[in-house]
Short mmCIF file of C-alpha atoms and ligand atoms in Angstrom, two decimals:
data_model
loop_
_atom_site.label_atom_id
_atom_site.label_comp_id
_atom_site.label_asym_id
_atom_site.label_seq_id
_atom_site.Cartn_x
_atom_site.Cartn_y
_atom_site.Cartn_z
CA MET X 346 -50.21 11.05 0.05
CA TYR X 347 -48.43 7.76 0.46
CA GLN X 348 -49.79 5.80 4.22
CA ASN X 349 -47.40 3.56 5.04
CA LEU X 350 -43.96 4.46 4.63
CA ILE X 351 -40.60 2.30 5.25
CA VAL X 352 -37.72 4.04 5.90
CA THR X 353 -34.69 1.55 5.75
CA GLY X 354 -31.70 2.37 8.02
CA GLY X 355 -33.71 5.31 9.94
CA CYS X 356 -31.18 4.95 12.62
CA GLY X 357 -28.58 6.13 11.07
CA PHE X 358 -27.39 9.63 10.44
CA ILE X 359 -29.68 10.03 7.05
CA GLY X 360 -32.02 7.82 8.17
CA THR X 361 -32.56 9.85 11.52
CA ASN X 362 -33.32 13.38 10.78
CA PHE X 363 -35.14 12.60 7.37
CA ILE X 364 -37.94 10.25 9.74
CA ARG X 365 -37.83 14.01 12.57
CA TYR X 366 -38.21 15.82 9.40
CA VAL X 367 -41.12 13.89 8.21
CA LEU X 368 -42.91 13.46 11.07
CA GLU X 369 -42.00 17.05 12.54
CA GLU X 370 -42.12 19.47 9.63
CA THR X 371 -44.05 18.03 6.68
CA ASP X 372 -48.38 17.37 6.33
CA PHE X 373 -47.29 13.72 6.22
CA SER X 374 -50.36 12.00 7.65
CA GLY X 375 -49.32 8.50 7.69
CA ARG X 376 -47.41 6.11 9.25
CA ILE X 377 -43.43 5.49 9.14
CA ILE X 378 -42.12 1.24 9.46
CA ASN X 379 -38.41 1.61 9.96
CA VAL X 380 -36.92 -1.13 9.06
CA ASP X 381 -33.22 -1.26 10.68
CA ILE X 382 -30.87 -4.37 11.62
CA LEU X 383 -28.61 -1.63 14.64
CA THR X 384 -25.38 -1.66 13.23
CA TYR X 385 -22.50 0.33 14.71
CA ALA X 386 -23.75 2.79 12.97
CA GLY X 387 -27.97 2.50 14.02
CA ASN X 388 -28.37 4.05 17.17
CA PRO X 389 -32.38 3.89 18.32
CA LEU X 390 -31.75 6.49 21.18
CA SER X 391 -31.81 8.79 18.38
CA LEU X 392 -35.21 8.26 18.22
CA ALA X 393 -36.35 7.84 21.46
CA ASP X 394 -38.40 11.05 21.33
CA ILE X 395 -40.11 10.75 18.54
CA ALA X 396 -40.91 6.53 19.69
CA ASP X 397 -42.87 8.39 22.72
CA LYS X 398 -44.37 11.28 20.54
CA TYR X 399 -45.59 9.46 17.31
CA GLY X 400 -47.30 6.17 18.89
CA ASP X 401 -49.52 4.28 16.22
CA ARG X 402 -47.22 6.45 13.53
CA TYR X 403 -44.16 5.68 14.22
CA VAL X 404 -43.20 2.24 14.16
CA PHE X 405 -39.29 0.28 14.70
CA VAL X 406 -38.20 -3.13 13.11
CA LYS X 407 -35.22 -4.70 13.88
CA ALA X 408 -34.29 -6.55 10.67
CA ASP X 409 -31.92 -7.03 8.31
CA ILE X 410 -32.99 -6.18 4.37
CA CYS X 411 -31.20 -8.98 3.29
CA ASP X 412 -33.98 -11.33 4.76
CA TYR X 413 -36.39 -11.48 1.62
CA LYS X 414 -38.66 -13.40 3.34
CA GLU X 415 -38.52 -10.39 6.57
CA MET X 416 -38.69 -7.88 4.08
CA LEU X 417 -41.74 -9.34 2.84
CA SER X 418 -43.72 -9.83 5.63
CA VAL X 419 -42.82 -6.60 7.07
CA VAL X 420 -44.96 -4.80 3.21
CA GLU X 421 -47.62 -7.62 4.01
CA GLN X 422 -47.97 -6.75 7.51
CA TYR X 423 -48.26 -2.49 7.63
CA ASP X 424 -49.80 -2.53 3.80
CA VAL X 425 -46.61 -1.00 3.33
CA ASP X 426 -47.07 1.42 -0.17
CA SER X 427 -43.79 3.49 -0.59
CA ILE X 428 -40.53 2.84 0.63
CA CYS X 429 -37.35 4.65 1.23
CA HIS X 430 -34.85 3.29 1.26
CA PHE X 431 -31.09 4.20 3.22
CA ALA X 432 -30.22 1.48 4.70
CA ALA X 433 -26.46 0.91 3.77
CA GLU X 434 -22.91 0.51 4.77
CA SER X 435 -21.54 4.14 4.29
CA HIS X 436 -17.78 4.62 5.83
CA VAL X 437 -14.74 4.80 3.08
CA ASP X 438 -12.44 3.59 5.23
CA ARG X 439 -14.72 0.91 6.88
CA SER X 440 -14.96 -0.72 3.10
CA ILE X 441 -11.23 -0.25 2.57
CA LEU X 442 -10.97 -2.83 5.86
CA HIS X 443 -13.74 -4.68 5.45
CA PRO X 444 -16.02 -5.16 1.67
CA ASP X 445 -17.83 -8.05 2.74
CA ASP X 446 -20.66 -6.02 4.09
CA PHE X 447 -20.79 -3.59 1.78
CA ILE X 448 -21.37 -5.96 -0.95
CA ASN X 449 -23.63 -8.12 1.13
CA THR X 450 -25.60 -5.01 2.26
CA ASN X 451 -25.34 -2.21 -0.02
CA ILE X 452 -26.10 -4.86 -3.60
CA ILE X 453 -27.63 -7.58 -2.29
CA GLY X 454 -29.99 -5.82 0.42
CA THR X 455 -31.16 -3.21 -2.58
CA TYR X 456 -31.83 -6.21 -4.45
CA ASN X 457 -34.23 -7.70 -2.21
CA LEU X 458 -35.97 -4.62 -1.49
CA LEU X 459 -36.39 -4.32 -5.49
CA LYS X 460 -37.48 -7.91 -5.44
CA VAL X 461 -40.41 -7.60 -2.11
CA ALA X 462 -41.65 -4.15 -4.42
CA TYR X 463 -41.68 -6.11 -7.74
CA GLU X 464 -43.57 -8.88 -5.99
CA LYS X 465 -46.00 -6.11 -4.41
CA ILE X 466 -46.16 -3.92 -7.60
CA GLU X 467 -49.93 -3.57 -7.19
CA THR X 468 -49.71 -1.65 -3.89
CA ILE X 469 -46.03 -0.43 -3.89
CA LYS X 470 -46.57 3.61 -5.65
CA ARG X 471 -42.91 4.48 -4.97
CA PHE X 472 -39.07 3.05 -4.40
CA HIS X 473 -37.01 6.04 -3.32
CA HIS X 474 -33.06 5.32 -3.26
CA VAL X 475 -30.93 7.25 -1.58
CA SER X 476 -27.37 7.29 -2.99
CA THR X 477 -23.82 9.26 -3.23
CA ASP X 478 -22.34 11.12 -5.58
CA GLU X 479 -18.62 9.30 -4.74
CA VAL X 480 -20.27 6.82 -7.98
CA PHE X 481 -19.12 8.89 -10.20
CA GLY X 482 -15.80 9.06 -9.46
CA SER X 483 -12.73 11.78 -8.63
CA LEU X 484 -12.76 15.00 -10.69
CA GLY X 485 -9.20 17.02 -11.33
CA ALA X 486 -9.29 20.50 -10.82
CA GLU X 487 -12.66 21.08 -13.49
CA GLY X 488 -16.51 20.30 -13.64
CA LEU X 489 -19.01 18.76 -11.77
CA PHE X 490 -20.72 15.48 -11.97
CA ARG X 491 -24.21 16.18 -13.53
CA GLU X 492 -26.92 12.99 -14.01
CA ASP X 493 -24.77 11.39 -16.82
CA THR X 494 -22.15 11.26 -15.65
CA PRO X 495 -20.50 7.73 -16.34
CA TYR X 496 -19.98 6.14 -13.52
CA ALA X 497 -16.46 5.37 -12.46
CA PRO X 498 -16.50 4.11 -8.91
CA ASN X 499 -13.40 3.97 -7.07
CA SER X 500 -13.62 2.37 -3.18
CA PRO X 501 -15.24 -0.68 -2.62
CA TYR X 502 -17.74 1.71 -1.14
CA SER X 503 -18.37 3.69 -3.94
CA ALA X 504 -18.78 0.55 -6.31
CA SER X 505 -21.27 -1.31 -3.84
CA LYS X 506 -23.77 1.78 -4.02
CA ALA X 507 -22.73 1.89 -7.96
CA SER X 508 -24.55 -1.63 -7.88
CA SER X 509 -26.81 -1.19 -6.57
CA ASP X 510 -27.82 1.89 -8.63
CA HIS X 511 -27.39 0.05 -11.77
CA LEU X 512 -30.47 -2.45 -9.69
CA VAL X 513 -32.57 -0.10 -8.94
CA ARG X 514 -32.62 1.50 -12.19
CA ALA X 515 -32.76 -1.78 -14.23
CA TYR X 516 -35.51 -2.89 -11.70
CA CYS X 517 -37.82 0.31 -12.94
CA GLU X 518 -36.65 -0.37 -16.68
CA THR X 519 -37.57 -3.66 -16.57
CA PHE X 520 -39.92 -4.55 -14.03
CA GLY X 521 -41.73 -1.07 -14.09
CA VAL X 522 -41.09 -1.21 -10.39
CA PRO X 523 -41.74 3.18 -9.67
CA VAL X 524 -38.57 3.94 -8.96
CA THR X 525 -36.81 7.26 -8.01
CA MET X 526 -32.66 7.84 -7.19
CA SER X 527 -30.78 10.45 -5.62
CA ASN X 528 -27.44 11.54 -5.77
CA CYS X 529 -26.56 13.09 -3.27
CA SER X 530 -22.62 15.04 -1.75
CA ASN X 531 -21.02 14.88 1.34
CA ASN X 532 -24.21 15.06 4.76
CA TYR X 533 -22.87 17.32 7.50
CA GLY X 534 -25.24 17.63 10.61
CA PRO X 535 -27.03 16.38 14.38
CA TYR X 536 -26.76 12.76 14.62
CA GLN X 537 -23.44 11.93 12.18
CA PHE X 538 -21.65 8.89 13.56
CA PRO X 539 -18.38 9.95 14.23
CA GLU X 540 -16.13 8.12 12.47
CA LYS X 541 -16.85 10.81 9.17
CA LEU X 542 -15.24 14.18 8.72
CA VAL X 543 -17.01 16.23 10.19
CA PRO X 544 -18.34 14.91 13.81
CA LEU X 545 -15.06 13.23 14.24
CA MET X 546 -12.76 16.80 13.93
CA ILE X 547 -16.10 18.84 16.34
CA LEU X 548 -15.61 16.10 19.26
CA ASN X 549 -11.79 15.79 18.74
CA ALA X 550 -11.41 20.04 18.60
CA LEU X 551 -13.70 19.82 22.10
CA GLU X 552 -11.43 17.28 23.84
CA GLY X 553 -8.08 18.93 22.97
CA LYS X 554 -6.86 15.44 20.92
CA ALA X 555 -5.42 15.39 17.70
CA LEU X 556 -7.02 16.27 14.18
CA PRO X 557 -5.90 13.51 11.88
CA VAL X 558 -6.38 15.27 8.06
CA TYR X 559 -5.23 12.85 5.47
CA GLY X 560 -3.03 13.62 2.95
CA ASP X 561 -1.81 17.20 2.48
CA GLY X 562 -6.25 18.26 3.16
CA GLN X 563 -6.12 19.26 -0.51
CA ASN X 564 -9.23 16.69 -1.17
CA VAL X 565 -12.12 18.80 -2.14
CA ARG X 566 -15.81 17.66 -1.53
CA ASP X 567 -19.08 19.85 -1.46
CA TRP X 568 -20.61 19.44 1.90
CA LEU X 569 -24.48 19.47 2.49
CA PHE X 570 -26.32 20.34 5.34
CA VAL X 571 -28.44 17.16 6.10
CA LYS X 572 -31.89 18.63 6.81
CA ASP X 573 -31.28 20.32 2.93
CA HIS X 574 -30.85 16.60 1.44
CA CYS X 575 -33.78 15.30 3.98
CA ILE X 576 -36.73 17.84 2.01
CA ALA X 577 -35.21 17.25 -1.16
CA ILE X 578 -35.89 13.50 -1.57
CA TRP X 579 -38.99 14.32 0.40
CA GLU X 580 -39.31 16.46 -2.48
CA ILE X 581 -38.22 14.00 -5.60
CA MET X 582 -40.23 11.39 -3.33
CA PHE X 583 -43.75 13.48 -4.30
CA SER X 584 -42.90 15.30 -7.52
CA GLY X 585 -39.89 13.30 -9.05
CA VAL X 586 -40.55 11.58 -12.58
CA VAL X 587 -40.75 7.66 -11.94
CA GLY X 588 -37.29 6.52 -13.88
CA GLU X 589 -35.44 9.61 -13.22
CA THR X 590 -32.26 10.15 -10.77
CA TYR X 591 -31.68 13.58 -9.35
CA ASN X 592 -28.61 15.01 -8.03
CA VAL X 593 -28.36 16.42 -4.92
CA GLY X 594 -25.47 19.23 -3.80
CA GLY X 595 -24.89 21.70 -1.24
CA ARG X 596 -23.06 23.85 -3.08
CA ASN X 597 -20.29 24.46 -0.65
CA GLU X 598 -16.89 23.11 -2.21
CA MET X 599 -14.34 22.76 0.40
CA LYS X 600 -11.24 21.43 0.82
CA ASN X 601 -10.84 19.36 3.74
CA LEU X 602 -7.98 20.82 5.68
CA ASP X 603 -10.20 24.01 5.50
CA VAL X 604 -12.81 22.72 6.15
CA VAL X 605 -11.16 21.25 9.64
CA LYS X 606 -9.87 25.07 9.66
CA VAL X 607 -13.31 26.38 10.02
CA ILE X 608 -14.69 24.02 13.03
CA CYS X 609 -11.29 24.66 14.79
CA ASN X 610 -11.74 28.79 14.66
CA LEU X 611 -15.77 27.78 15.70
CA VAL X 612 -14.79 25.58 18.78
CA ASP X 613 -12.28 27.54 19.90
CA GLU X 614 -15.37 30.54 19.60
CA VAL X 615 -17.44 28.46 22.21
CA ALA X 616 -15.29 26.02 24.21
CA GLU X 617 -12.94 26.34 26.88
CA PRO X 618 -9.51 27.62 25.60
CA LEU X 619 -6.86 24.63 25.35
CA ALA X 620 -4.51 24.25 28.53
CA SER X 621 -1.93 25.28 26.05
CA GLY X 622 -3.89 28.98 25.17
CA GLU X 623 -2.75 27.97 21.39
CA SER X 624 -5.86 27.01 19.04
CA ARG X 625 -7.09 24.22 17.94
CA GLU X 626 -5.65 24.51 14.75
CA SER X 627 -2.36 23.38 16.96
CA LEU X 628 -4.11 20.20 17.44
CA ILE X 629 -4.18 18.97 12.96
CA SER X 630 -2.23 16.34 12.17
CA PHE X 631 -1.14 15.41 8.68
CA VAL X 632 -1.23 11.12 8.28
CA LYS X 633 -0.88 8.69 5.87
CA ASP X 634 -3.19 9.32 3.12
CA ARG X 635 -6.43 6.61 2.37
CA LEU X 636 -6.23 4.48 -0.13
CA GLY X 637 -7.42 5.53 -4.01
CA HIS X 638 -8.65 8.53 -1.95
CA ASP X 639 -10.69 10.72 -4.74
CA ARG X 640 -9.58 14.16 -5.08
CA ARG X 641 -12.77 15.97 -5.72
CA TYR X 642 -15.87 15.55 -5.96
CA ALA X 643 -18.85 18.48 -6.86
CA ILE X 644 -22.14 18.52 -8.14
CA ASP X 645 -24.03 20.28 -10.08
CA CYS X 646 -27.18 19.85 -8.69
CA ASN X 647 -29.39 22.44 -11.54
CA LYS X 648 -31.55 19.63 -12.55
CA ILE X 649 -33.79 19.30 -9.10
CA ASP X 650 -33.76 23.37 -8.64
CA ALA X 651 -35.23 23.51 -12.85
CA GLU X 652 -37.27 21.21 -12.23
CA LEU X 653 -38.65 20.24 -8.47
CA GLY X 654 -38.01 24.07 -6.92
CA TRP X 655 -35.50 22.77 -4.45
CA THR X 656 -31.91 24.71 -3.76
CA PRO X 657 -30.35 23.97 -0.11
CA SER X 658 -30.72 26.77 2.28
CA GLU X 659 -27.76 26.43 4.20
CA SER X 660 -24.49 27.73 3.49
CA PHE X 661 -21.28 25.97 5.06
CA GLU X 662 -20.97 29.20 7.50
CA THR X 663 -24.39 28.63 8.36
CA GLY X 664 -25.01 25.19 8.62
CA ILE X 665 -21.55 24.58 10.52
CA ARG X 666 -22.20 26.53 13.26
CA LYS X 667 -25.44 24.72 14.07
CA THR X 668 -23.75 21.30 14.20
CA VAL X 669 -20.86 22.25 16.73
CA LYS X 670 -23.72 23.46 18.46
CA TRP X 671 -25.37 20.70 18.39
CA TYR X 672 -22.64 18.37 19.49
CA LEU X 673 -21.84 20.74 22.20
CA SER X 674 -25.59 19.65 23.32
CA ASN X 675 -25.45 16.54 22.78
CA MET X 676 -22.08 15.01 24.46
CA ASP X 677 -24.37 12.04 25.53
CA TRP X 678 -25.39 10.76 22.29
CA SER X 679 -21.88 10.79 20.91
CA GLU X 680 -21.11 9.15 23.69
CA SER X 681 -23.64 6.53 23.34
CA VAL X 682 -22.41 5.36 19.70
CA ARG X 683 -18.28 5.69 20.46
CA THR X 684 -17.23 1.88 20.85
CA GLY X 685 -13.75 1.00 21.72
CA GLU X 686 -13.14 -1.66 18.29
CA TYR X 687 -13.32 0.77 15.87
CA GLN X 688 -11.85 3.52 18.30
CA ASN X 689 -8.46 1.53 18.53
CA TRP X 690 -8.47 0.90 14.30
CA ILE X 691 -8.51 4.22 13.83
CA LYS X 692 -5.11 4.91 16.74
CA GLU X 693 -3.42 2.09 14.85
CA ASN X 694 -4.17 3.09 11.63
CA TYR X 695 -3.60 6.84 11.54
CA LEU X 696 -2.99 8.18 14.81
P1 NAD M 1312 -24.97 4.92 8.02
O1 NAD M 1312 -24.23 4.56 8.24
O2 NAD M 1312 -25.31 6.35 9.60
O3 NAD M 1312 -26.30 4.45 8.19
C1 NAD M 1312 -26.48 3.37 7.95
C2 NAD M 1312 -28.48 2.92 9.18
O4 NAD M 1312 -28.58 1.65 7.73
C3 NAD M 1312 -27.56 2.13 10.37
O5 NAD M 1312 -28.80 2.40 11.39
C4 NAD M 1312 -27.82 0.92 10.34
O6 NAD M 1312 -27.90 0.16 11.05
C5 NAD M 1312 -28.31 0.67 9.10
N1 NAD M 1312 -27.94 -0.73 8.21
C6 NAD M 1312 -27.15 -1.27 7.79
N2 NAD M 1312 -27.02 -2.01 7.38
C7 NAD M 1312 -28.33 -2.41 7.44
C8 NAD M 1312 -28.91 -3.90 7.39
N3 NAD M 1312 -28.44 -5.33 6.40
N4 NAD M 1312 -30.63 -4.42 7.19
C9 NAD M 1312 -31.23 -3.15 7.52
N5 NAD M 1312 -30.46 -1.61 8.02
C10 NAD M 1312 -29.19 -1.80 8.20
O7 NAD M 1312 -25.12 6.42 6.49
P2 NAD M 1312 -25.39 7.69 6.62
O8 NAD M 1312 -24.91 8.69 6.55
O9 NAD M 1312 -27.33 7.46 7.49
O10 NAD M 1312 -26.14 7.23 4.73
C11 NAD M 1312 -27.44 6.56 4.82
C12 NAD M 1312 -27.73 6.45 3.02
O11 NAD M 1312 -27.21 7.78 2.21
C13 NAD M 1312 -26.76 5.71 2.18
O12 NAD M 1312 -27.55 4.99 1.75
C14 NAD M 1312 -25.50 6.52 2.34
O13 NAD M 1312 -24.88 5.33 1.24
C15 NAD M 1312 -26.47 7.48 1.18
N6 NAD M 1312 -25.67 8.43 1.76
C16 NAD M 1312 -25.13 9.04 2.79
C17 NAD M 1312 -24.07 10.19 2.47
C18 NAD M 1312 -23.27 11.20 3.69
O14 NAD M 1312 -22.63 12.10 3.75
N7 NAD M 1312 -23.65 10.52 4.80
C19 NAD M 1312 -23.52 11.00 1.06
C20 NAD M 1312 -24.21 10.19 -0.21
C21 NAD M 1312 -24.64 9.34 0.22
P1 TYD M 1313 -15.61 11.68 5.02
O1 TYD M 1313 -16.20 11.42 6.30
O2 TYD M 1313 -15.22 9.68 5.29
O3 TYD M 1313 -16.45 10.64 3.57
P2 TYD M 1313 -16.33 10.38 2.14
O4 TYD M 1313 -15.13 9.27 2.51
O5 TYD M 1313 -17.52 10.19 1.96
O6 TYD M 1313 -15.72 11.76 1.74
O7 TYD M 1313 -14.28 12.16 4.43
C1 TYD M 1313 -14.51 13.40 4.27
C2 TYD M 1313 -12.88 13.52 3.67
O8 TYD M 1313 -12.37 14.03 4.94
C3 TYD M 1313 -12.79 12.80 2.95
O9 TYD M 1313 -11.27 13.40 1.68
C4 TYD M 1313 -11.40 11.87 4.01
C5 TYD M 1313 -10.77 12.85 4.76
N1 TYD M 1313 -10.90 12.97 6.44
C6 TYD M 1313 -9.86 13.14 6.67
O10 TYD M 1313 -9.05 13.47 6.18
N2 TYD M 1313 -9.51 12.99 7.63
C7 TYD M 1313 -10.70 11.84 8.77
O11 TYD M 1313 -10.03 11.42 10.14
C8 TYD M 1313 -11.74 11.87 7.87
C9 TYD M 1313 -12.79 10.82 8.56
C10 TYD M 1313 -11.63 11.88 6.37
#
């Protein structure tokens, strides 16, 4: 069992859910050190109750993973024996607008952490790297991404994640750093910053705003409920084989337009009707397509199922119901993370 686990990017969407899951629902008895620089996507308020409840077992360090000396000193100060690496710039649209941050954090930041792990190889028992299915590129109508599918990233975001995956693999092969990796599909659930499709549509539908669907809305993604993802990562950190990579998917392939329609119908069910009396589907607005928009992602997650006994427990129908309910009950949280600058950019570009 790990005693001192660094979680990078713990104030972001998946990191927050992961820290909550590990502290509240597993038999982990050690300490989590959450290392996060708090970009626009990092919100320490998401874990305020955890900080109160777990005392010394939860430590927050505001630091940049690109800073080698600082990362080394955190590892030394807290006797770190394991790292679960989430910190990244994660939004494709932003990577099209400002690729620099993606190169720095996703590539240089990961490289720094790997150097630290190698420097401390006597004590680091596991370095888990969280990556994306987007590294595999875009699929046609048929087929699934497997762990051995060749990499073909198309956006600055996916190219930066692909680079980090290669570095992680290389540090294991060359220097023996005990890594595992996971490549997962699109996550959704509580605490997701409302720039991504699901929370943006939920909040806009609640507020009666336009629902911007890129292109023809026929792009396909696989949807993974965030808690299922956290369970998979924890399983890999303990039972995954060093040097191996695992695909994690929700077995929920859907077209974007269908995702938006499901959200509209759910919001119609739980919220006040629109003043017009129409369904929220009337808010759907087709806008210009994303540059280089990948057509279809779909993931074969049979390896983690067969080898580690993990399978997703939520269908999109059950997971999205929980998610809509969460956003409805946590409007304050959404308000606190929405900033003017990015909303203006969305308006200028897409609405
Ligand atoms: P997010 O954008 O919500 O959170 C990222 C977190 O990293 C934020 O708290 C941010 O402050 C922090 N961070 C950014 N740069 C940092 C730096 N230089 N130093 C320290 N902290 C920094 O992202 P997320 O959706 O939670 O994604 C987490 C990981 O999962 C990422 O590596 C992402 O590529 C991967 N992933 C996400 C999805 C998804 O659907 N969200 C799917 C596949 C893979
Ligand atoms: P997103 O949530 O940004 O995740 P990713 O790009 O990592 O898959 O987008 C999911 C899909 O939804 C993607 O095909 C782009 C599309 N999309 C829209 O149609 N409208 C939107 O406002 C957003 C944010 C995304």
